Amino acid sequence: MFFLIYLVAVVAFTTVYFRIKHWRRYELIKKFPGPSTLPLVGNALMYFNKKPEDVLPFMHKMISEYGKLFRVWIGPYQVAFFSTDPKDLEVILTSNKHITKNNLYKFLVPWLGTGLLISTGQKWHTRRKIITPTFHFKILEEFTEVFDRQGRTLVKLLQEKNSNGESFNIYPFINFYALDIIAETAMGIKLNSQIESGSEYVRAVSEISQIMSTRFIKVWQRIDFLFNNFVSSKKDHDRCIQIMHNFTENIIQQRREKLIELLRHQDEEVATNGKVTASEHKKKNATAGDGELKDEEEFYQKKRMALLDVLLQATVDGKPLTNEDIREEVDTFMFEGHDTTTAAMTFALYAISRHPHIQQRLHEEIVEVMGNDKNAPVTYRHLQNLKYMDLVIKETLRLYPPVPIYGRRIEEDMEINGKIIPAYCNYTMGIYFMGRDPSLYPEPELFKPERFSLENTTEITNPFAYVPFSAGPRNCIGQKFAMLEIKSMLSKVLSHFELLPCGPEPRIIAEIVLRSQNGVHLGLKCRN
């Protein structure tokens, strides 16, 4: 009895304390709609037993009840705003001041460090400046050769699958394809995970994503002490991170040693023979084995622009980046350039398989742009000319944005279209829900690529209703890379196969990245 009285007194005192100390903040927040709160815990109990598959229906219900902007209390002080109003998003996303990610991103720090995704302030500006040249259109043009080569492997594996029109889950095929591409373009290595599909790294990425998604949802797991000491998946969390860090660190070390060796070799050549021409290098190294670098000039003109090579040669205040600095950026790009593009590509294949008339038009465009030779290389110019495919991908990303929710941390009071959001609040943006909002998109459930054509631009009343790559200063640095990769894959697959609408419909869930809980199923029929 005494303990119960004591507990009630503590709750009452804590609640009153926070109310008095942060009176102005409470007064501002209570102007916003939201669910009723309980003393001390706020609305935290609403999330207690939620699973990843519950998130989207739960948030849809909240939007229906409280509108396009509402607040939720997590405990006595922490509050999160949730918005699906593109006018509000425009203010947040275009701000050069409010660029800090919300505090849920801290759960990614043990894996990604404070790389480009999570960092803020001067570190973010510096890293962004270092990395931006790796996405110059000339470098992207070189990357299309990687897309094409990995696409040929994908097609071969799908031909071997030979589903005879029967349903199968295409997600694992696309997952390994995306991993091989990001490994080669970001780290400069050929991982061959499509062929050697038992990748420990891939399994670790999948497992850690599920663990972290659960931690986002179950509020009590957000408390480090409880997660570290009372959650059984903490051991798996640490094991997965160790696997991924070991993987990246080994590659960084090998690449650093290769770079030092090449620089030393170049200095020796110059000291001995004077300037060495590219043709002399090629003649000298013509017998180099597979996987060996045959020409230093190739390294410095092309291979050096892989993200890892740029980071290895970068300096900040005259000092090179440490292995840890490099690892957090490489890990960030392996995550962002793997899981997100996999989601976009698999949902695009699904949508196309369910709309035969759209698939037919896509195939006609591919033949018109690239000719009838299905095995001809797909070039940068080809991809640039696939205009209808652009519309199809945009429509896919409207309905299935790979990152369904964005979050920022408001560090000081901010006025958004006449509303004051107080400092130290999380501001969450529901990208997934905007894409399905009938007030923003007529007939939102229809898959209609033409809505993004120039003739129909008036149909999209606010450009910030469509931000699958974010927008403003923190927009996705790799969005052009992603679009080219998706187009290359689609052109390869649709050249060789007709996609058939069979198998179960996907059960969409919101983890860190949008996924289907039961895979993405379709059938294939080889084209003559």
mmCIF file of N, CA and C in Angstrom, residues 99-150:
data_model
loop_
_atom_site.group_PDB
_atom_site.id
_atom_site.type_symbol
_atom_site.label_atom_id
_atom_site.label_comp_id
_atom_site.label_asym_id
_atom_site.label_seq_id
_atom_site.Cartn_x
_atom_site.Cartn_y
_atom_site.Cartn_z
ATOM 1 N N ILE A 99 18.301 20.886 -40.011
ATOM 2 C CA ILE A 99 18.766 19.744 -40.799
ATOM 3 C C ILE A 99 19.137 18.546 -39.925
ATOM 4 N N THR A 100 18.925 18.659 -38.611
ATOM 5 C CA THR A 100 19.270 17.565 -37.710
ATOM 6 C C THR A 100 18.196 16.485 -37.765
ATOM 7 N N LYS A 101 18.606 15.230 -37.941
ATOM 8 C CA LYS A 101 17.651 14.121 -37.974
ATOM 9 C C LYS A 101 17.083 13.904 -36.576
ATOM 10 N N ASN A 102 15.873 13.336 -36.511
ATOM 11 C CA ASN A 102 15.266 13.186 -35.189
ATOM 12 C C ASN A 102 15.979 12.113 -34.371
ATOM 13 N N ASN A 103 15.687 12.064 -33.074
ATOM 14 C CA ASN A 103 16.520 11.265 -32.174
ATOM 15 C C ASN A 103 16.342 9.760 -32.346
ATOM 16 N N LEU A 104 15.379 9.303 -33.158
ATOM 17 C CA LEU A 104 15.285 7.869 -33.430
ATOM 18 C C LEU A 104 16.448 7.379 -34.285
ATOM 19 N N TYR A 105 17.051 8.297 -35.051
ATOM 20 C CA TYR A 105 18.176 7.904 -35.889
ATOM 21 C C TYR A 105 19.388 7.487 -35.057
ATOM 22 N N LYS A 106 19.381 7.841 -33.766
ATOM 23 C CA LYS A 106 20.533 7.480 -32.929
ATOM 24 C C LYS A 106 20.703 5.962 -32.832
ATOM 25 N N PHE A 107 19.603 5.210 -33.059
ATOM 26 C CA PHE A 107 19.707 3.763 -32.989
ATOM 27 C C PHE A 107 20.521 3.191 -34.145
ATOM 28 N N LEU A 108 20.712 3.992 -35.206
ATOM 29 C CA LEU A 108 21.528 3.564 -36.332
ATOM 30 C C LEU A 108 23.008 3.845 -36.121
ATOM 31 N N VAL A 109 23.334 4.661 -35.117
ATOM 32 C CA VAL A 109 24.721 5.088 -34.916
ATOM 33 C C VAL A 109 25.674 3.920 -34.671
ATOM 34 N N PRO A 110 25.329 2.901 -33.850
ATOM 35 C CA PRO A 110 26.274 1.790 -33.678
ATOM 36 C C PRO A 110 26.656 1.117 -34.995
ATOM 37 N N TRP A 111 25.763 1.153 -35.969
ATOM 38 C CA TRP A 111 26.036 0.552 -37.272
ATOM 39 C C TRP A 111 26.676 1.561 -38.227
ATOM 40 N N LEU A 112 26.027 2.725 -38.427
ATOM 41 C CA LEU A 112 26.441 3.663 -39.462
ATOM 42 C C LEU A 112 27.346 4.777 -38.962
ATOM 43 N N GLY A 113 27.562 4.851 -37.642
ATOM 44 C CA GLY A 113 28.311 5.980 -37.118
ATOM 45 C C GLY A 113 27.563 7.269 -37.403
ATOM 46 N N THR A 114 28.296 8.362 -37.493
ATOM 47 C CA THR A 114 27.669 9.640 -37.852
ATOM 48 C C THR A 114 28.097 10.001 -39.267
ATOM 49 N N GLY A 115 27.731 9.129 -40.193
ATOM 50 C CA GLY A 115 27.996 9.375 -41.600
ATOM 51 C C GLY A 115 27.012 10.372 -42.179
ATOM 52 N N LEU A 116 26.960 10.437 -43.505
ATOM 53 C CA LEU A 116 26.188 11.475 -44.184
ATOM 54 C C LEU A 116 24.706 11.433 -43.818
ATOM 55 N N LEU A 117 24.164 10.246 -43.568
ATOM 56 C CA LEU A 117 22.744 10.138 -43.230
ATOM 57 C C LEU A 117 22.415 10.794 -41.897
ATOM 58 N N ILE A 118 23.299 10.641 -40.909
ATOM 59 C CA ILE A 118 22.981 11.019 -39.534
ATOM 60 C C ILE A 118 23.685 12.293 -39.086
ATOM 61 N N SER A 119 24.845 12.589 -39.638
ATOM 62 C CA SER A 119 25.623 13.733 -39.170
ATOM 63 C C SER A 119 24.872 15.037 -39.415
ATOM 64 N N THR A 120 25.315 16.083 -38.751
ATOM 65 C CA THR A 120 24.693 17.396 -38.902
ATOM 66 C C THR A 120 25.783 18.461 -38.789
ATOM 67 N N GLY A 121 25.409 19.712 -38.975
ATOM 68 C CA GLY A 121 26.348 20.810 -38.793
ATOM 69 C C GLY A 121 27.529 20.745 -39.755
ATOM 70 N N GLN A 122 28.699 21.163 -39.258
ATOM 71 C CA GLN A 122 29.885 21.272 -40.101
ATOM 72 C C GLN A 122 30.344 19.921 -40.647
ATOM 73 N N LYS A 123 30.214 18.876 -39.839
ATOM 74 C CA LYS A 123 30.635 17.554 -40.309
ATOM 75 C C LYS A 123 29.812 17.140 -41.522
ATOM 76 N N TRP A 124 28.501 17.362 -41.453
ATOM 77 C CA TRP A 124 27.644 17.005 -42.585
ATOM 78 C C TRP A 124 28.024 17.805 -43.829
ATOM 79 N N HIS A 125 28.220 19.118 -43.676
ATOM 80 C CA HIS A 125 28.578 19.956 -44.819
ATOM 81 C C HIS A 125 29.890 19.494 -45.443
ATOM 82 N N THR A 126 30.882 19.173 -44.612
ATOM 83 C CA THR A 126 32.191 18.757 -45.106
ATOM 84 C C THR A 126 32.102 17.435 -45.862
ATOM 85 N N ARG A 127 31.406 16.462 -45.260
ATOM 86 C CA ARG A 127 31.296 15.148 -45.901
ATOM 87 C C ARG A 127 30.504 15.243 -47.215
ATOM 88 N N ARG A 128 29.438 16.036 -47.206
ATOM 89 C CA ARG A 128 28.642 16.185 -48.426
ATOM 90 C C ARG A 128 29.503 16.764 -49.551
ATOM 91 N N LYS A 129 30.337 17.717 -49.207
ATOM 92 C CA LYS A 129 31.206 18.346 -50.208
ATOM 93 C C LYS A 129 32.210 17.332 -50.763
ATOM 94 N N ILE A 130 32.726 16.458 -49.903
ATOM 95 C CA ILE A 130 33.699 15.447 -50.335
ATOM 96 C C ILE A 130 33.037 14.438 -51.274
ATOM 97 N N ILE A 131 31.824 14.023 -50.945
ATOM 98 C CA ILE A 131 31.183 12.902 -51.638
ATOM 99 C C ILE A 131 30.485 13.318 -52.926
ATOM 100 N N THR A 132 30.031 14.566 -53.008
ATOM 101 C CA THR A 132 29.249 15.016 -54.171
ATOM 102 C C THR A 132 29.901 14.700 -55.516
ATOM 103 N N PRO A 133 31.241 14.876 -55.698
ATOM 104 C CA PRO A 133 31.831 14.599 -57.023
ATOM 105 C C PRO A 133 31.654 13.165 -57.498
ATOM 106 N N THR A 134 31.419 12.218 -56.589
ATOM 107 C CA THR A 134 31.271 10.825 -57.022
ATOM 108 C C THR A 134 29.960 10.599 -57.763
ATOM 109 N N PHE A 135 29.057 11.595 -57.757
ATOM 110 C CA PHE A 135 27.790 11.463 -58.474
ATOM 111 C C PHE A 135 27.705 12.438 -59.645
ATOM 112 N N HIS A 136 28.872 12.919 -60.106
ATOM 113 C CA HIS A 136 28.912 13.728 -61.320
ATOM 114 C C HIS A 136 28.436 12.873 -62.491
ATOM 115 N N PHE A 137 27.777 13.498 -63.480
ATOM 116 C CA PHE A 137 27.170 12.709 -64.554
ATOM 117 C C PHE A 137 28.207 11.896 -65.327
ATOM 118 N N LYS A 138 29.461 12.366 -65.382
ATOM 119 C CA LYS A 138 30.498 11.594 -66.069
ATOM 120 C C LYS A 138 30.789 10.295 -65.332
ATOM 121 N N ILE A 139 30.764 10.354 -64.007
ATOM 122 C CA ILE A 139 30.979 9.145 -63.212
ATOM 123 C C ILE A 139 29.771 8.230 -63.337
ATOM 124 N N LEU A 140 28.566 8.805 -63.308
ATOM 125 C CA LEU A 140 27.360 7.995 -63.480
ATOM 126 C C LEU A 140 27.364 7.298 -64.832
ATOM 127 N N GLU A 141 27.876 7.967 -65.836
ATOM 128 C CA GLU A 141 27.965 7.356 -67.163
ATOM 129 C C GLU A 141 28.865 6.120 -67.129
ATOM 130 N N GLU A 142 29.955 6.184 -66.364
ATOM 131 C CA GLU A 142 30.837 5.030 -66.229
ATOM 132 C C GLU A 142 30.168 3.910 -65.436
ATOM 133 N N PHE A 143 29.341 4.284 -64.463
ATOM 134 C CA PHE A 143 28.683 3.270 -63.636
ATOM 135 C C PHE A 143 27.662 2.454 -64.432
ATOM 136 N N THR A 144 27.160 3.001 -65.550
ATOM 137 C CA THR A 144 26.163 2.244 -66.311
ATOM 138 C C THR A 144 26.736 0.937 -66.838
ATOM 139 N N GLU A 145 28.043 0.869 -67.028
ATOM 140 C CA GLU A 145 28.661 -0.402 -67.443
ATOM 141 C C GLU A 145 28.508 -1.449 -66.344
ATOM 142 N N VAL A 146 28.633 -1.007 -65.078
ATOM 143 C CA VAL A 146 28.441 -1.916 -63.942
ATOM 144 C C VAL A 146 26.981 -2.373 -63.896
ATOM 145 N N PHE A 147 26.045 -1.429 -64.063
ATOM 146 C CA PHE A 147 24.624 -1.782 -64.060
ATOM 147 C C PHE A 147 24.337 -2.836 -65.133
ATOM 148 N N ASP A 148 24.893 -2.611 -66.327
ATOM 149 C CA ASP A 148 24.618 -3.507 -67.446
ATOM 150 C C ASP A 148 25.197 -4.901 -67.193
ATOM 151 N N ARG A 149 26.416 -4.960 -66.720
ATOM 152 C CA ARG A 149 27.063 -6.261 -66.481
ATOM 153 C C ARG A 149 26.335 -7.040 -65.397
ATOM 154 N N GLN A 150 25.982 -6.369 -64.302
ATOM 155 C CA GLN A 150 25.250 -7.052 -63.232
ATOM 156 C C GLN A 150 23.831 -7.410 -63.698
#
